[in-house]
Amino acid sequence: MIEVIDNLVQIAVTAAAALGSAVAFGRSRRQEWFLLTCFYGTFALGGLYWVLYLLLMSRTPQIFYVSDLCWAATFAFLMTLEISLPETEEERRFRHPAMWLAPCFCVPMLIFFMRWGDYAMNACWCVLSGISGWFSIRGMLYARRQQGQERERQYFHMVVLVFLILEYALWTASGFWCGDTLANPYFWIDFLITGSLAVLWFAMRRGETAE
Amino acid sequence: MTYIEYVFVCMAAPLLTAMLCTEKRNRTIFCFCIAGMGMCLLSAYINTFFAGIYHADMIQATTEIAPVVEEIMKFLPLLFYLLVWEPEVEKARTAVIVVAASFATFENVCYLTQNGAENLAFLLIRGFGTGAMHVVCGALVACGLLFVWSRPWLRAAGTLGLLCAAITVHAIYNLLLSAGGVIRLGGSVMPAVLLAVGIMALRRIRREQAQSGI
């Protein structure tokens, strides 16, 4: 029961954020809003398929994980968003040793996750989240070196990093804890992810207002 | 037993003949028409293959295997077109829609040859439901391409992302149809509603673009 509630809350939040992003895209015509719409939209679609399957079939999908494909698309859109956000050549060329934290974290986690799930999907998550992490660290550090309004973009990158870390925590929790009760930390983390997804929209809005 | 490859030959032959009779620049559309039907034929084979491998029942085959296989197969002609000819975005969008529509047409013809055409009401629901669903999934990729076309890496990641979204929309539709009752009815009208919303949104975008002189 708690799984269905958790998923429904997540779908509601991401669908509302997708709608909000679509409206913002309609007004501003900025590509980042389109990518954010796709990010939230695919997240909501994946969740919707999962919860519908659970409710209608009373079991989880057994053969092809359609939701996983959709969530992989979510990460692909997040990655393209992080890559396409820099507007100046200076930011694109900006490098910092801290950016290596992303692959240094993702690769050992990939090896750790190889004990569960299939190798291709695990590698896919690692690459997509690693690249997103790499560019979000760069974006955050670059924004923090700026003055005035340009600093505001740092919050967006920070929330992306929080979201990525929470996703890894969620995957780890799913490997050790089972059960459809609130005693399972999986659900606490998933509610935190829902919160971070909501905050991400406002962080993007704040960064955009700054321009 | 229905020999769908014979149905394919029968449907593709007039298109092929017509293609040879038209001017060279108009032949692309016929190619995509035949490609869409060909992909539907291949999808049927691949669906059966995977269903056999995984010992899937009918529900699993329609809600888990078919959406993935059919959307990927529909995407292959477009992928070939994008990689080999590097077309303009408008041409690529038309190609996706034509492939999707011809895919749905061939699927409906196969359905008719297997189940007959006695019940018009049911066939209308099926025609507009499944037909519109394939077009919706095609349009989702096609319209999305417009906004991810600016850079090569964005085009690649965006197209794959949109394909995954199309697979999920297709899977949700099949899932609702397999449920029965009111949910099935809701599923039947879902593609038509999505199509109507999409057309309205696109018109609004075009109107705003015309007003702002883009």
CSV table of C-alpha atoms in Angstrom, one decimal:
chain,number,residue,atom,x,y,z
A,1,MET,CA,0.0,0.0,0.0
A,2,ILE,CA,2.8,2.4,1.0
A,3,GLU,CA,4.5,1.7,-2.4
A,4,VAL,CA,1.4,2.8,-4.3
A,5,ILE,CA,1.0,6.0,-2.1
A,6,ASP,CA,4.7,6.8,-2.6
A,7,ASN,CA,4.4,6.3,-6.4
A,8,LEU,CA,1.2,8.3,-6.6
A,9,VAL,CA,2.7,11.2,-4.7
A,10,GLN,CA,5.8,11.1,-6.9
A,11,ILE,CA,3.7,11.0,-10.1
A,12,ALA,CA,1.6,13.9,-8.9
A,13,VAL,CA,4.7,16.0,-8.1
A,14,THR,CA,6.5,15.2,-11.3
A,15,ALA,CA,3.4,15.7,-13.5
A,16,ALA,CA,2.8,19.1,-11.9
A,17,ALA,CA,6.4,20.0,-12.4
A,18,ALA,CA,6.3,18.8,-16.0
A,19,LEU,CA,3.2,21.0,-16.6
A,20,GLY,CA,4.9,24.0,-14.9
A,21,SER,CA,8.0,23.5,-17.0
A,22,ALA,CA,5.9,23.2,-20.2
A,23,VAL,CA,4.2,26.5,-19.4
A,24,ALA,CA,7.6,28.1,-18.7
A,25,PHE,CA,8.9,26.7,-22.0
A,26,GLY,CA,5.8,28.1,-23.8
A,27,ARG,CA,6.6,31.6,-22.4
A,28,SER,CA,10.3,31.7,-22.6
A,29,ARG,CA,11.1,29.3,-25.6
A,30,ARG,CA,14.3,28.4,-23.7
A,31,GLN,CA,15.6,24.9,-24.5
A,32,GLU,CA,16.4,24.2,-20.8
A,33,TRP,CA,12.7,24.4,-20.0
A,34,PHE,CA,11.9,21.9,-22.8
A,35,LEU,CA,14.6,19.5,-21.5
A,36,LEU,CA,13.2,19.9,-17.9
A,37,THR,CA,9.7,19.2,-19.2
A,38,CYS,CA,11.0,16.0,-20.8
A,39,PHE,CA,12.9,15.1,-17.6
A,40,TYR,CA,9.8,15.5,-15.4
A,41,GLY,CA,7.5,14.0,-18.1
A,42,THR,CA,9.5,10.8,-18.5
A,43,PHE,CA,9.8,10.4,-14.8
A,44,ALA,CA,6.0,10.7,-14.3
A,45,LEU,CA,5.4,8.3,-17.3
A,46,GLY,CA,7.7,5.7,-15.9
A,47,GLY,CA,6.0,5.9,-12.5
A,48,LEU,CA,2.6,5.9,-14.0
A,49,TYR,CA,3.3,2.7,-15.9
A,50,TRP,CA,4.8,1.0,-12.8
A,51,VAL,CA,1.9,1.9,-10.6
A,52,LEU,CA,-0.8,1.0,-13.2
A,53,TYR,CA,0.9,-2.4,-13.7
A,54,LEU,CA,1.0,-2.9,-9.9
A,55,LEU,CA,-2.7,-1.9,-9.5
A,56,LEU,CA,-4.1,-3.7,-12.6
A,57,MET,CA,-1.9,-6.9,-12.6
A,58,SER,CA,-1.2,-7.1,-8.8
A,59,ARG,CA,2.5,-7.8,-9.6
A,60,THR,CA,5.5,-6.0,-11.0
A,61,PRO,CA,6.6,-6.4,-14.7
A,62,GLN,CA,8.5,-9.6,-15.2
A,63,ILE,CA,10.1,-9.5,-18.7
A,64,PHE,CA,10.9,-6.0,-20.0
A,65,TYR,CA,11.2,-3.2,-17.5
A,66,VAL,CA,9.4,-0.5,-19.5
A,67,SER,CA,9.6,1.9,-16.5
A,68,ASP,CA,13.4,1.5,-16.4
A,69,LEU,CA,13.6,2.6,-20.0
A,70,CYS,CA,11.6,5.6,-19.2
A,71,TRP,CA,13.7,6.4,-16.1
A,72,ALA,CA,16.8,6.0,-18.2
A,73,ALA,CA,15.4,8.6,-20.5
A,74,THR,CA,14.9,10.8,-17.5
A,75,PHE,CA,18.6,10.6,-16.7
A,76,ALA,CA,19.4,11.2,-20.4
A,77,PHE,CA,17.4,14.4,-20.3
A,78,LEU,CA,19.0,15.5,-17.1
A,79,MET,CA,22.4,14.9,-18.6
A,80,THR,CA,21.6,16.9,-21.7
A,81,LEU,CA,20.2,19.6,-19.6
A,82,GLU,CA,23.4,19.8,-17.5
A,83,ILE,CA,25.5,19.8,-20.6
A,84,SER,CA,23.5,22.4,-22.4
A,85,LEU,CA,23.1,24.9,-19.5
A,86,PRO,CA,26.4,26.8,-19.8
A,87,GLU,CA,26.0,29.8,-21.9
A,88,THR,CA,29.5,31.2,-22.0
A,89,GLU,CA,32.6,29.7,-23.5
A,90,GLU,CA,34.4,30.4,-20.2
A,91,GLU,CA,32.0,28.2,-18.3
A,92,ARG,CA,32.3,25.4,-20.9
A,93,ARG,CA,36.1,25.4,-20.6
A,94,PHE,CA,36.0,25.6,-16.8
A,95,ARG,CA,37.5,22.6,-15.1
A,96,HIS,CA,38.1,21.7,-11.4
A,97,PRO,CA,39.6,18.6,-9.8
A,98,ALA,CA,36.4,18.2,-7.7
A,99,MET,CA,34.6,17.2,-10.9
A,100,TRP,CA,36.4,13.8,-10.7
A,101,LEU,CA,34.4,13.1,-7.6
A,102,ALA,CA,31.5,12.1,-9.8
A,103,PRO,CA,33.3,9.2,-11.7
A,104,CYS,CA,35.2,8.3,-8.5
A,105,PHE,CA,31.8,7.7,-6.8
A,106,CYS,CA,29.8,6.2,-9.7
A,107,VAL,CA,32.3,3.6,-10.8
A,108,PRO,CA,32.8,1.8,-7.4
A,109,MET,CA,29.0,2.0,-7.0
A,110,LEU,CA,28.6,0.4,-10.4
A,111,ILE,CA,30.9,-2.5,-9.4
A,112,PHE,CA,28.9,-2.8,-6.1
A,113,PHE,CA,25.5,-2.9,-8.0
A,114,MET,CA,26.7,-5.5,-10.4
A,115,ARG,CA,25.6,-8.1,-7.8
A,116,TRP,CA,22.0,-7.1,-8.5
A,117,GLY,CA,20.3,-6.4,-11.8
A,118,ASP,CA,21.7,-6.8,-15.3
A,119,TYR,CA,25.1,-5.4,-16.3
A,120,ALA,CA,23.9,-3.3,-19.2
A,121,MET,CA,21.3,-1.4,-17.3
A,122,ASN,CA,23.7,-0.8,-14.3
A,123,ALA,CA,26.3,0.5,-16.7
A,124,CYS,CA,23.7,2.8,-18.3
A,125,TRP,CA,22.7,4.3,-15.0
A,126,CYS,CA,26.4,4.7,-14.0
A,127,VAL,CA,27.3,6.6,-17.3
A,128,LEU,CA,24.2,8.8,-17.3
A,129,SER,CA,24.4,9.7,-13.6
A,130,GLY,CA,28.2,10.0,-13.7
A,131,ILE,CA,28.1,12.5,-16.6
A,132,SER,CA,25.3,14.4,-14.9
A,133,GLY,CA,27.2,14.6,-11.7
A,134,TRP,CA,30.4,15.7,-13.5
A,135,PHE,CA,28.6,18.6,-15.2
A,136,SER,CA,26.6,19.6,-12.1
A,137,ILE,CA,29.8,19.8,-10.0
A,138,ARG,CA,31.3,22.0,-12.7
A,139,GLY,CA,28.2,24.2,-12.9
A,140,MET,CA,28.0,24.6,-9.1
A,141,LEU,CA,31.6,25.5,-8.7
A,142,TYR,CA,31.5,27.9,-11.6
A,143,ALA,CA,28.4,29.6,-10.4
A,144,ARG,CA,29.8,29.9,-6.9
A,145,ARG,CA,32.7,31.9,-8.4
A,146,GLN,CA,30.4,34.4,-10.0
A,147,GLN,CA,29.1,37.6,-8.5
A,148,GLY,CA,25.6,38.8,-8.0
A,149,GLN,CA,22.7,37.2,-9.9
A,150,GLU,CA,24.8,34.6,-11.8
A,151,ARG,CA,25.5,32.8,-8.5
A,152,GLU,CA,21.9,31.8,-8.3
A,153,ARG,CA,22.4,29.0,-10.7
A,154,GLN,CA,24.4,27.1,-8.1
A,155,TYR,CA,21.2,26.0,-6.4
A,156,PHE,CA,20.0,24.2,-9.4
A,157,HIS,CA,23.3,22.2,-9.7
A,158,MET,CA,23.2,21.5,-5.9
A,159,VAL,CA,19.7,20.1,-6.1
A,160,VAL,CA,20.8,17.9,-9.1
A,161,LEU,CA,23.7,16.6,-7.0
A,162,VAL,CA,21.4,15.9,-4.1
A,163,PHE,CA,18.9,14.1,-6.4
A,164,LEU,CA,21.7,11.9,-7.8
A,165,ILE,CA,23.0,11.0,-4.3
A,166,LEU,CA,19.5,10.1,-3.2
A,167,GLU,CA,19.0,7.9,-6.3
A,168,TYR,CA,22.2,6.0,-5.4
A,169,ALA,CA,21.0,5.7,-1.8
A,170,LEU,CA,17.6,4.4,-3.1
A,171,TRP,CA,19.2,1.8,-5.2
A,172,THR,CA,21.4,0.7,-2.3
A,173,ALA,CA,18.4,0.5,0.0
A,174,SER,CA,16.4,-1.6,-2.5
A,175,GLY,CA,19.1,-4.2,-2.4
A,176,PHE,CA,19.1,-4.7,1.4
A,177,TRP,CA,15.6,-3.9,2.6
A,178,CYS,CA,12.3,-5.4,1.4
A,179,GLY,CA,8.7,-5.0,2.6
A,180,ASP,CA,5.8,-2.7,1.9
A,181,THR,CA,5.8,-0.8,5.2
A,182,LEU,CA,7.2,2.6,6.3
A,183,ALA,CA,9.9,0.7,8.3
A,184,ASN,CA,11.6,0.2,4.9
A,185,PRO,CA,14.1,3.0,4.4
A,186,TYR,CA,13.5,2.8,0.7
A,187,PHE,CA,10.3,4.7,1.1
A,188,TRP,CA,11.9,7.4,3.2
A,189,ILE,CA,14.5,8.0,0.6
A,190,ASP,CA,11.9,7.9,-2.2
A,191,PHE,CA,9.9,10.6,-0.4
A,192,LEU,CA,13.1,12.7,-0.2
A,193,ILE,CA,13.6,12.2,-3.9
A,194,THR,CA,10.1,13.5,-4.5
A,195,GLY,CA,10.9,16.5,-2.4
A,196,SER,CA,14.2,17.1,-4.3
A,197,LEU,CA,12.3,16.9,-7.6
A,198,ALA,CA,9.9,19.6,-6.4
A,199,VAL,CA,12.8,21.8,-5.2
A,200,LEU,CA,14.6,21.3,-8.5
A,201,TRP,CA,11.8,23.1,-10.4
A,202,PHE,CA,12.0,26.1,-8.1
A,203,ALA,CA,15.8,26.1,-8.3
A,204,MET,CA,15.6,26.2,-12.1
A,205,ARG,CA,13.1,29.1,-11.8
A,206,ARG,CA,15.4,31.0,-9.5
A,207,GLY,CA,18.4,30.5,-11.8
A,208,GLU,CA,16.4,31.7,-14.8
A,209,THR,CA,15.1,34.8,-13.0
A,210,ALA,CA,18.7,35.7,-12.3
A,211,GLU,CA,19.5,36.1,-16.1
B,1,MET,CA,-3.7,-19.3,-40.1
B,2,THR,CA,-3.0,-15.8,-41.5
B,3,TYR,CA,0.0,-15.4,-43.8
B,4,ILE,CA,0.7,-11.8,-42.9
B,5,GLU,CA,3.7,-11.7,-45.3
B,6,TYR,CA,1.3,-12.3,-48.1
B,7,VAL,CA,-0.9,-9.5,-46.9
B,8,PHE,CA,2.2,-7.3,-46.8
B,9,VAL,CA,3.1,-8.2,-50.4
B,10,CYS,CA,-0.5,-7.5,-51.5
B,11,MET,CA,-0.4,-4.0,-49.8
B,12,ALA,CA,3.1,-3.1,-50.7
B,13,ALA,CA,2.8,-3.9,-54.4
B,14,PRO,CA,0.5,-1.0,-55.4
B,15,LEU,CA,2.6,1.4,-53.4
B,16,LEU,CA,5.7,0.1,-55.1
B,17,THR,CA,4.1,0.5,-58.5
B,18,ALA,CA,2.9,4.0,-57.6
B,19,MET,CA,6.4,4.9,-56.4
B,20,LEU,CA,7.9,4.0,-59.7
B,21,CYS,CA,5.4,6.2,-61.5
B,22,THR,CA,6.0,9.3,-59.5
B,23,GLU,CA,8.8,11.9,-59.7
B,24,LYS,CA,12.0,11.1,-57.9
B,25,ARG,CA,11.5,13.8,-55.2
B,26,ASN,CA,8.1,12.4,-54.2
B,27,ARG,CA,9.3,8.8,-53.8
B,28,THR,CA,10.5,9.2,-50.2
B,29,ILE,CA,7.0,9.2,-48.8
B,30,PHE,CA,6.2,5.8,-50.5
B,31,CYS,CA,9.4,4.4,-49.2
B,32,PHE,CA,8.4,5.3,-45.7
B,33,CYS,CA,5.0,3.9,-46.2
B,34,ILE,CA,6.4,0.5,-47.3
B,35,ALA,CA,9.0,0.7,-44.5
B,36,GLY,CA,6.3,1.3,-41.9
B,37,MET,CA,4.4,-1.7,-43.0
B,38,GLY,CA,7.5,-3.8,-43.3
B,39,MET,CA,8.5,-2.9,-39.7
B,40,CYS,CA,5.0,-4.0,-38.6
B,41,LEU,CA,5.5,-7.3,-40.2
B,42,LEU,CA,9.0,-7.8,-38.6
B,43,SER,CA,7.6,-6.6,-35.3
B,44,ALA,CA,5.1,-9.4,-35.4
B,45,TYR,CA,7.8,-12.0,-35.9
B,46,ILE,CA,10.1,-10.5,-33.2
B,47,ASN,CA,7.2,-10.2,-30.7
B,48,THR,CA,6.4,-13.9,-31.2
B,49,PHE,CA,10.1,-14.8,-30.8
B,50,PHE,CA,10.4,-13.0,-27.5
B,51,ALA,CA,7.1,-14.2,-26.2
B,52,GLY,CA,8.4,-17.8,-26.9
B,53,ILE,CA,11.8,-17.2,-25.4
B,54,TYR,CA,10.3,-15.7,-22.1
B,55,HIS,CA,7.3,-18.0,-22.1
B,56,ALA,CA,5.1,-14.9,-21.8
B,57,ASP,CA,1.4,-15.0,-21.6
B,58,MET,CA,-0.9,-12.7,-23.7
B,59,ILE,CA,-0.9,-9.9,-21.1
B,60,GLN,CA,2.8,-9.9,-20.7
B,61,ALA,CA,3.3,-10.0,-24.5
B,62,THR,CA,1.1,-7.0,-25.0
B,63,THR,CA,2.1,-4.9,-22.1
B,64,GLU,CA,5.8,-5.6,-21.8
B,65,ILE,CA,7.2,-7.0,-25.0
B,66,ALA,CA,5.1,-5.5,-27.9
B,67,PRO,CA,5.5,-1.8,-26.9
B,68,VAL,CA,9.3,-2.0,-26.7
B,69,VAL,CA,9.6,-4.1,-29.9
B,70,GLU,CA,7.1,-2.1,-32.0
B,71,GLU,CA,8.4,1.4,-31.0
B,72,ILE,CA,12.0,0.4,-31.7
B,73,MET,CA,11.1,-1.2,-35.0
B,74,LYS,CA,9.2,1.9,-36.0
B,75,PHE,CA,12.2,4.0,-35.1
B,76,LEU,CA,14.7,2.1,-37.2
B,77,PRO,CA,13.7,3.6,-40.6
B,78,LEU,CA,13.9,7.0,-39.1
B,79,LEU,CA,17.3,6.2,-37.6
B,80,PHE,CA,18.5,5.1,-41.0
B,81,TYR,CA,17.1,8.2,-42.6
B,82,LEU,CA,18.7,10.5,-39.9
B,83,LEU,CA,22.1,8.8,-40.1
B,84,VAL,CA,22.4,8.3,-43.9
B,85,TRP,CA,20.7,11.4,-45.4
B,86,GLU,CA,20.9,13.9,-42.5
B,87,PRO,CA,17.6,15.4,-43.5
B,88,GLU,CA,16.1,18.7,-42.3
B,89,VAL,CA,13.9,18.5,-39.2
B,90,GLU,CA,10.6,19.0,-41.1
B,91,LYS,CA,11.4,16.1,-43.5
B,92,ALA,CA,12.4,13.9,-40.5
B,93,ARG,CA,9.1,14.7,-38.7
B,94,THR,CA,7.0,13.8,-41.8
B,95,ALA,CA,9.0,10.5,-42.1
B,96,VAL,CA,8.1,9.6,-38.5
B,97,ILE,CA,4.4,10.3,-38.9
B,98,VAL,CA,4.2,8.4,-42.2
B,99,VAL,CA,6.0,5.3,-40.8
B,100,ALA,CA,3.7,5.4,-37.7
B,101,ALA,CA,0.5,5.7,-39.8
B,102,SER,CA,1.5,3.0,-42.2
B,103,PHE,CA,2.5,0.7,-39.3
B,104,ALA,CA,-0.9,1.2,-37.8
B,105,THR,CA,-2.7,0.6,-41.1
B,106,PHE,CA,-0.9,-2.7,-41.7
B,107,GLU,CA,-1.6,-3.8,-38.1
B,108,ASN,CA,-5.3,-3.0,-38.6
B,109,VAL,CA,-5.4,-4.9,-41.9
B,110,CYS,CA,-3.9,-7.9,-40.2
B,111,TYR,CA,-6.4,-7.6,-37.4
B,112,LEU,CA,-9.3,-7.5,-40.0
B,113,THR,CA,-8.1,-10.6,-41.9
B,114,GLN,CA,-7.9,-12.5,-38.6
B,115,ASN,CA,-11.1,-11.3,-36.9
B,116,GLY,CA,-13.4,-10.1,-39.7
B,117,ALA,CA,-15.2,-6.8,-40.0
B,118,GLU,CA,-18.7,-7.5,-38.7
B,119,ASN,CA,-18.7,-5.1,-35.7
B,120,LEU,CA,-18.4,-1.5,-37.0
B,121,ALA,CA,-18.5,0.1,-33.5
B,122,PHE,CA,-15.6,-2.0,-32.3
B,123,LEU,CA,-13.6,-1.4,-35.4
B,124,LEU,CA,-14.2,2.3,-35.1
B,125,ILE,CA,-12.8,2.2,-31.5
B,126,ARG,CA,-9.9,0.0,-32.7
B,127,GLY,CA,-9.2,2.2,-35.7
B,128,PHE,CA,-9.2,5.4,-33.9
B,129,GLY,CA,-7.7,4.0,-30.7
B,130,THR,CA,-4.8,1.9,-31.9
B,131,GLY,CA,-4.3,3.9,-35.1
B,132,ALA,CA,-4.2,7.2,-33.1
B,133,MET,CA,-1.9,5.6,-30.5
B,134,HIS,CA,0.7,4.8,-33.1
B,135,VAL,CA,0.5,8.3,-34.6
B,136,VAL,CA,0.6,9.8,-31.1
B,137,CYS,CA,3.8,7.8,-30.3
B,138,GLY,CA,5.3,8.9,-33.7
B,139,ALA,CA,4.2,12.5,-33.2
B,140,LEU,CA,5.8,12.5,-29.7
B,141,VAL,CA,9.2,11.7,-31.2
B,142,ALA,CA,8.6,13.9,-34.2
B,143,CYS,CA,7.6,17.0,-32.3
B,144,GLY,CA,10.3,16.5,-29.7
B,145,LEU,CA,12.9,16.3,-32.5
B,146,LEU,CA,12.1,19.9,-33.3
B,147,PHE,CA,13.5,21.1,-30.0
B,148,VAL,CA,16.5,18.8,-29.7
B,149,TRP,CA,17.8,19.3,-33.3
B,150,SER,CA,20.3,22.1,-32.6
B,151,ARG,CA,23.4,20.0,-31.6
B,152,PRO,CA,24.4,16.5,-32.7
B,153,TRP,CA,24.9,15.1,-29.1
B,154,LEU,CA,21.6,16.7,-28.0
B,155,ARG,CA,19.9,15.2,-31.1
B,156,ALA,CA,21.2,11.7,-30.2
B,157,ALA,CA,20.3,11.8,-26.5
B,158,GLY,CA,17.1,13.6,-27.1
B,159,THR,CA,15.9,11.2,-29.8
B,160,LEU,CA,16.6,8.1,-27.6
B,161,GLY,CA,14.9,9.8,-24.6
B,162,LEU,CA,11.8,10.6,-26.8
B,163,LEU,CA,11.8,7.0,-28.0
B,164,CYS,CA,11.7,5.7,-24.5
B,165,ALA,CA,8.9,8.1,-23.7
B,166,ALA,CA,7.0,6.8,-26.8
B,167,ILE,CA,7.5,3.2,-25.6
B,168,THR,CA,6.0,4.0,-22.2
B,169,VAL,CA,3.0,5.8,-23.7
B,170,HIS,CA,2.4,2.7,-25.9
B,171,ALA,CA,2.8,0.3,-22.9
B,172,ILE,CA,0.4,2.4,-20.8
B,173,TYR,CA,-2.2,2.2,-23.6
B,174,ASN,CA,-1.8,-1.5,-24.0
B,175,LEU,CA,-2.0,-1.9,-20.2
B,176,LEU,CA,-5.2,0.0,-19.9
B,177,LEU,CA,-6.7,-2.0,-22.8
B,178,SER,CA,-5.8,-5.3,-21.2
B,179,ALA,CA,-7.7,-4.3,-18.0
B,180,GLY,CA,-11.2,-4.4,-19.2
B,181,GLY,CA,-14.3,-2.4,-18.1
B,182,VAL,CA,-14.3,1.3,-17.7
B,183,ILE,CA,-10.5,1.4,-17.6
B,184,ARG,CA,-10.4,-0.2,-21.1
B,185,LEU,CA,-12.8,2.4,-22.3
B,186,GLY,CA,-10.6,5.1,-20.9
B,187,GLY,CA,-7.6,3.6,-22.5
B,188,SER,CA,-9.4,3.5,-25.9
B,189,VAL,CA,-10.0,7.2,-25.9
B,190,MET,CA,-6.6,8.1,-24.4
B,191,PRO,CA,-4.7,8.4,-27.8
B,192,ALA,CA,-7.5,10.5,-29.3
B,193,VAL,CA,-7.4,12.9,-26.3
B,194,LEU,CA,-3.6,13.1,-26.4
B,195,LEU,CA,-3.7,13.8,-30.1
B,196,ALA,CA,-6.3,16.6,-29.7
B,197,VAL,CA,-4.2,18.2,-26.8
B,198,GLY,CA,-1.1,17.9,-28.9
B,199,ILE,CA,-2.6,19.5,-32.0
B,200,MET,CA,-4.0,22.3,-29.9
B,201,ALA,CA,-0.6,22.9,-28.2
B,202,LEU,CA,1.2,22.8,-31.6
B,203,ARG,CA,-1.3,25.3,-33.1
B,204,ARG,CA,-0.8,27.6,-30.2
B,205,ILE,CA,3.0,27.4,-30.6
B,206,ARG,CA,2.8,28.1,-34.3
B,207,ARG,CA,0.4,31.0,-33.7
B,208,GLU,CA,2.8,32.5,-31.2
B,209,GLN,CA,5.7,32.0,-33.5
B,210,ALA,CA,3.8,33.8,-36.3
B,211,GLN,CA,3.0,36.6,-34.0
B,212,SER,CA,6.5,37.1,-32.8
B,213,GLY,CA,7.8,36.8,-36.4
B,214,ILE,CA,10.0,33.7,-35.8
